[in-house]
């Protein structure tokens, strides 16, 4: 999949903007593509150094929701390919949990349903962002054999 196939829809920018350097749209596409390539380089060479760019709250806390929403938006471009991982009975479903925990559907509802209550889940949602970097690398490892088999 070309960068433009997902960057442009994700940012609601016409792909033709990539052909017109010097515009705001071109700058945005270039910035996203650069960050994407940096992430790929890190994940390929030193995956333990990958860190998602989460927003900081005024109190210094981490807000992983925007990053997870962006990840989910990119997933939705090829949701049928992601369907097996969205199936809770699939052994690999857990790879998405740290991301899905912070995601919302089109109506603003949590992707995993209403928050559960109880002693076991206390603190879990608050700290789930800590597992996102590891989940991204695990997802990369999951997709690698599939991507390279398709390219042959």
C-alpha angles and dihedrals in degrees: 000000000000119000089241091056090068107017095059097048090042091054095034090238125141110248089229087072087077088068093057111068118197096042126114090242091054090049091051093048091047092049093050092045091049092051090046091052091047090052091049091050092050093046091048097048110020108011093170088067095057113117124175114230102247124183117250120228122223090258091054095257124135122256106198094170098093093049091047091047089054091049091049091048089055090048090053091061086071101018093153090062090050094045095097091056091048090057107098090211091060112100089225095053089097090068089073098042099093089052098040091048089068096039130101131202125233091278093051095254120138111267090228094048128252116343114268121233131218143084095286094057098043108119094003097106091042092055100033091100087073089070097050097089091050090046092053091053091046090050090050090053090047093053098040098083091043094049095047094044089054093049094057 
